[in-house]
């Protein structure tokens, strides 16, 4: 370590003497000898770097500190007369850091990356191989990752005086297999790093890595990028130049683990191109592990001799989707069990991160998909073609069935040809019995197991028939009012609606209109849905068409395309301003209202009620993400009898909740109060209610809560 010396002459000349420079002509620019010790404070310009004196091991030293991403210092006229093979830095850091060495300036060619590990407050020496360099050059030391302090540096001579390496000619890259990011030779502000068994590139803002000579002979429909970031960032993929045409943008989140994300591309790229992976968002560093291209599927496939490309067994039998397809007859199932109970064989717990594939499905048109299932919570299921990350064919919001077997009919694209269907669960859990496809004008197959349901309440077999009936039922029923709650979790949403009869007369049938500009309905329950101009027309099923005076009916729908904060939704004949004339009716327990006044002061003791904890209920949860988190939860009923309601309280000081699904969120003092929807308030013995929240501010891997 260098001890401080009194500065009697120009700091530049003193520093030069410390750097062991050979004969320096007065007032001439010094020639720096890199093969001895060069103090870090000997620099000819710096940005973001702080020069600081300190005492280390009882000696006074001067160091450069706070070297972070984008910071740099320059050393001019470094004489590499005997070549260059390695540079060593004596540095200190609290966490993994990287400093690039660049030739002839901050934007110059990268000679090498020096990786600095955590030193626990000590100065340690770290070395890295460098590209050979000869003659006098300016050297730039540029921070890429972390926060480091440097005391001094030195270079090792070149092993042999070799000729400069010719510009390498790279072979073409096959993008249809996984391509490691570190194979990108041309980089800017991108350093190769290793964590555990993973080697990746750390690319700071406005840095890039280039995959050269990528052979897109098969075209491209999507890219799969494996990455994470220090904070929310964008990784742009550009064609043939750092400012070239944008092929795709990848949103990269700050997660602990690397996350694979499939993204669409702007065009079906053909031929050989260079791909520039460019990090965006100031202050963020993208950790880029690997990427892969997905080809656009060709349907139908006329070349059966091509199965050589697929190492899996060739499936020759075609699947007819217009008859009931049993769930257990899938081509591929991983992490799933088949169970037989109640005279029915089904796939148990279809959920995220499992594999479920049905291959060689032959389509000749489609309008709806019928899915027979049971669940405790709503379920989001995507169907992709050819691969888990292949083109998405359908986005299905499957409503909760109160854990009763039921069949739901959901919109499905009009497909023709042979497809491999990958069922990709995104949210929730269902027991999956069977599925089938319904073509335009086709009546649902009566083989559908729904009629087995002992409850005639399940109206689904009627669902497809009422289409011609739907536009007609627009009866004007006086005294109806509507209210709704909206739960939006980003990729989809759910609307729960309540229609109340405030009149003194029984309503024999009813209709509700919903503005199509405010929502797009993909799935529904307890209703029939048709369209009329700019409105969805919602009418009842047989068992809930009558609303007694003072009573109400509830139903719901889900969607994923668009939703507004306020939804235009009204009942035909709804009394909007004064639904109260019915209140005097003795049926309405309004006379009791005067009594509650003395009760009103009592609610204060309700606050301590969180202490009344139901020991039969437990909360399971998983936390995903850092900073901004997604928490998937399940309230489990461990008792031998059903529970009719439950309440979960979470302190606001722990997390700021932005969105939720399958629950209602209210506030009470310092608590969020989480309560179920009407359809998941009852939990059967041994059953669970599944839901989730998203928000920011949570630190750690646990949450404090009160479950009642």
Coordinates of N, CA and C in Angstrom, one line a residue, residues 591-689:
X591 N -87.4 -1.7 10.6 CA -87.8 -1.2 11.9 C -86.7 -1.4 13.0
X592 N -85.9 -2.4 12.7 CA -84.9 -2.7 13.7 C -83.8 -1.6 13.7
X593 N -83.7 -0.9 12.5 CA -82.7 0.1 12.4 C -82.6 1.1 13.5
X594 N -83.7 1.6 14.1 CA -83.5 2.5 15.3 C -82.8 1.8 16.4
X595 N -82.9 0.5 16.6 CA -82.2 -0.1 17.7 C -80.7 -0.1 17.5
X596 N -80.2 -0.3 16.3 CA -78.8 -0.4 16.2 C -78.1 0.8 16.6
X597 N -78.8 1.9 16.8 CA -78.0 3.1 17.2 C -77.3 2.9 18.5
X598 N -77.9 2.3 19.5 CA -77.1 2.0 20.7 C -76.0 0.9 20.4
X599 N -76.3 0.1 19.4 CA -75.3 -0.9 19.0 C -74.0 -0.2 18.4
X600 N -74.3 0.9 17.7 CA -73.2 1.6 17.0 C -72.0 1.9 17.9
X601 N -72.2 2.4 19.1 CA -71.0 2.6 19.9 C -70.3 1.3 20.2
X602 N -71.0 0.2 20.2 CA -70.4 -1.1 20.6 C -69.4 -1.6 19.6
X603 N -69.6 -1.2 18.2 CA -68.6 -1.8 17.3 C -67.2 -1.6 17.7
X604 N -66.9 -0.6 18.6 CA -65.5 -0.4 19.0 C -64.9 -1.7 19.6
X605 N -65.7 -2.5 20.4 CA -65.1 -3.7 20.9 C -64.9 -4.7 19.8
X606 N -65.5 -4.4 18.6 CA -65.3 -5.4 17.5 C -63.8 -5.4 17.0
X607 N -63.2 -4.2 17.2 CA -61.8 -4.1 16.8 C -60.9 -5.2 17.5
X608 N -61.0 -5.4 18.8 CA -60.2 -6.4 19.4 C -60.5 -7.8 18.9
X609 N -61.7 -8.0 18.1 CA -62.1 -9.3 17.7 C -61.0 -10.1 17.0
X610 N -60.0 -9.4 16.3 CA -58.9 -10.3 15.7 C -58.4 -11.3 16.7
X611 N -58.5 -11.0 18.0 CA -58.0 -11.9 19.0 C -58.7 -13.2 18.9
X612 N -60.0 -13.2 18.5 CA -60.8 -14.4 18.4 C -60.4 -15.1 17.1
X613 N -59.4 -15.9 17.3 CA -58.8 -16.6 16.1 C -59.4 -18.0 16.0
X614 N -59.8 -18.4 14.8 CA -60.3 -19.7 14.6 C -59.1 -20.7 14.4
X615 N -58.9 -21.5 15.5 CA -57.8 -22.5 15.5 C -57.9 -23.5 14.4
X616 N -59.1 -23.7 13.8 CA -59.3 -24.7 12.8 C -58.8 -24.2 11.4
X617 N -58.5 -22.9 11.3 CA -58.1 -22.4 10.0 C -56.6 -22.1 10.0
X618 N -55.9 -22.4 9.0 CA -54.5 -22.0 8.8 C -54.3 -21.4 7.5
X619 N -53.3 -20.6 7.4 CA -53.0 -19.8 6.1 C -51.7 -20.4 5.5
X620 N -51.8 -20.8 4.3 CA -50.6 -21.2 3.5 C -50.3 -20.1 2.5
X621 N -49.0 -19.7 2.3 CA -48.8 -18.7 1.4 C -47.4 -18.8 0.8
X622 N -47.2 -18.3 -0.4 CA -45.9 -18.3 -1.1 C -45.6 -16.9 -1.6
X623 N -44.4 -16.3 -1.4 CA -44.1 -15.0 -1.8 C -43.1 -15.1 -3.0
X624 N -43.5 -14.4 -4.1 CA -42.6 -14.4 -5.2 C -42.2 -12.9 -5.5
X625 N -40.9 -12.7 -5.8 CA -40.4 -11.4 -6.2 C -39.8 -10.7 -5.0
X626 N -39.1 -9.6 -5.3 CA -38.5 -8.7 -4.3 C -38.9 -7.3 -4.5
X627 N -39.2 -6.6 -3.5 CA -39.7 -5.2 -3.7 C -41.1 -5.2 -4.0
X628 N -41.4 -5.5 -5.3 CA -42.8 -5.7 -5.7 C -43.1 -7.2 -5.7
X629 N -44.1 -7.7 -4.9 CA -44.2 -9.1 -4.7 C -45.6 -9.5 -5.1
X630 N -45.7 -10.8 -5.5 CA -47.0 -11.5 -5.6 C -47.1 -12.6 -4.6
X631 N -48.2 -12.6 -3.8 CA -48.3 -13.6 -2.7 C -49.6 -14.4 -3.0
X632 N -49.4 -15.7 -3.3 CA -50.4 -16.6 -3.5 C -50.8 -17.3 -2.1
X633 N -52.1 -17.3 -1.8 CA -52.5 -17.7 -0.5 C -53.6 -18.7 -0.5
X634 N -53.7 -19.5 0.6 CA -54.8 -20.4 0.7 C -55.2 -20.5 2.2
X635 N -56.5 -20.3 2.4 CA -57.0 -20.5 3.8 C -57.5 -22.0 3.8
X636 N -56.9 -22.7 4.8 CA -57.2 -24.2 4.8 C -58.1 -24.5 6.0
X637 N -59.1 -25.2 5.8 CA -60.0 -25.7 6.9 C -59.6 -27.0 7.4
X638 N -59.0 -27.1 8.6 CA -58.5 -28.3 9.2 C -59.5 -29.0 10.0
X639 N -60.7 -28.5 10.1 CA -61.8 -29.1 11.0 C -62.5 -30.2 10.3
X640 N -63.5 -30.8 11.0 CA -64.3 -31.9 10.4 C -65.6 -31.3 9.9
X641 N -65.8 -30.0 9.9 CA -67.1 -29.4 9.4 C -66.8 -28.2 8.6
X642 N -67.7 -27.8 7.8 CA -67.5 -26.7 6.9 C -67.5 -25.4 7.7
X643 N -66.7 -24.4 7.1 CA -66.6 -23.0 7.7 C -67.4 -22.1 6.7
X644 N -68.3 -21.3 7.2 CA -69.1 -20.5 6.3 C -68.5 -19.1 6.0
X645 N -67.6 -18.6 6.8 CA -67.0 -17.3 6.5 C -65.6 -17.3 7.1
X646 N -64.8 -16.3 6.7 CA -63.5 -16.2 7.3 C -63.0 -14.7 7.0
X647 N -62.0 -14.3 7.8 CA -61.5 -12.9 7.6 C -60.0 -13.0 7.9
X648 N -59.2 -12.3 7.0 CA -57.7 -12.3 7.2 C -57.3 -10.8 7.3
X649 N -56.5 -10.5 8.4 CA -56.1 -9.2 8.6 C -54.5 -9.1 8.4
X650 N -54.1 -8.1 7.7 CA -52.6 -7.9 7.5 C -52.3 -6.5 7.7
X651 N -51.3 -6.2 8.5 CA -50.9 -4.8 8.8 C -50.4 -4.1 7.6
X652 N -50.9 -2.8 7.5 CA -50.6 -2.0 6.4 C -49.1 -1.6 6.4
X653 N -48.5 -1.7 7.6 CA -47.0 -1.3 7.7 C -46.2 -2.3 7.0
X654 N -46.7 -3.5 6.7 CA -45.9 -4.6 6.1 C -45.8 -4.5 4.6
X655 N -47.0 -4.1 4.0 CA -47.1 -4.1 2.5 C -48.1 -3.1 2.1
X656 N -47.9 -2.6 0.9 CA -49.0 -1.7 0.3 C -49.6 -2.6 -0.8
X657 N -50.9 -3.0 -0.6 CA -51.6 -3.8 -1.6 C -52.1 -3.0 -2.7
X658 N -51.7 -3.4 -4.0 CA -52.2 -2.8 -5.2 C -53.3 -3.5 -5.9
X659 N -53.3 -4.8 -5.8 CA -54.3 -5.6 -6.5 C -54.6 -6.9 -5.8
X660 N -55.7 -7.6 -6.1 CA -56.0 -8.9 -5.5 C -56.9 -9.6 -6.5
X661 N -57.1 -10.9 -6.2 CA -58.0 -11.7 -6.9 C -58.7 -12.7 -6.0
X662 N -60.0 -13.0 -6.3 CA -60.8 -14.0 -5.5 C -61.1 -13.5 -4.1
X663 N -60.8 -12.2 -3.7 CA -61.2 -11.7 -2.4 C -61.6 -10.3 -2.5
X664 N -62.1 -9.7 -1.4 CA -62.4 -8.3 -1.3 C -61.4 -7.7 -0.3
X665 N -60.9 -6.5 -0.6 CA -60.0 -5.8 0.3 C -60.6 -4.5 0.9
X666 N -60.6 -4.4 2.2 CA -61.1 -3.2 2.8 C -60.0 -2.8 3.8
X667 N -60.1 -1.6 4.5 CA -59.2 -1.2 5.5 C -59.9 -0.9 6.8
X668 N -59.2 -1.2 7.9 CA -59.7 -0.9 9.2 C -58.6 -0.5 10.1
X669 N -58.4 0.9 10.2 CA -57.3 1.4 11.0 C -56.0 1.0 10.4
X670 N -55.1 0.3 11.1 CA -53.8 -0.1 10.6 C -53.8 -1.4 9.9
X671 N -55.0 -2.0 9.6 CA -55.0 -3.3 9.0 C -55.7 -3.2 7.6
X672 N -55.2 -4.1 6.7 CA -56.1 -4.5 5.6 C -57.0 -5.6 6.0
X673 N -58.2 -5.5 5.7 CA -59.2 -6.6 6.0 C -59.6 -7.3 4.7
X674 N -59.2 -8.6 4.7 CA -59.4 -9.4 3.5 C -60.5 -10.4 3.7
X675 N -61.6 -10.3 2.9 CA -62.7 -11.2 3.1 C -63.0 -11.9 1.8
X676 N -63.7 -13.1 1.8 CA -63.9 -13.8 0.6 C -65.1 -13.2 -0.3
X677 N -65.1 -13.7 -1.5 CA -66.3 -13.4 -2.3 C -67.4 -14.3 -1.8
X678 N -68.6 -14.0 -2.4 CA -69.8 -14.9 -1.9 C -69.6 -16.3 -2.3
X679 N -68.9 -16.6 -3.4 CA -68.8 -18.0 -3.9 C -67.7 -18.7 -3.3
X680 N -66.8 -18.1 -2.5 CA -65.7 -18.9 -1.9 C -65.6 -18.6 -0.4
X681 N -66.8 -18.1 0.2 CA -66.8 -17.8 1.6 C -66.9 -19.1 2.4
X682 N -67.5 -20.2 1.9 CA -67.7 -21.4 2.6 C -66.5 -22.4 2.2
X683 N -65.8 -22.9 3.2 CA -64.8 -23.9 2.9 C -65.2 -25.2 3.5
X684 N -65.3 -26.2 2.7 CA -65.6 -27.5 3.2 C -64.6 -28.1 4.1
X685 N -64.9 -29.1 4.9 CA -64.0 -29.8 5.8 C -62.8 -30.3 5.0
X686 N -61.6 -29.9 5.4 CA -60.4 -30.4 4.6 C -60.1 -29.6 3.4
X687 N -61.0 -28.6 3.0 CA -60.8 -27.9 1.8 C -60.1 -26.6 2.0
X688 N -59.9 -25.8 0.9 CA -59.1 -24.6 0.9 C -59.8 -23.5 0.1
X689 N -59.6 -22.3 0.4 CA -60.0 -21.1 -0.4 C -58.7 -20.5 -0.9

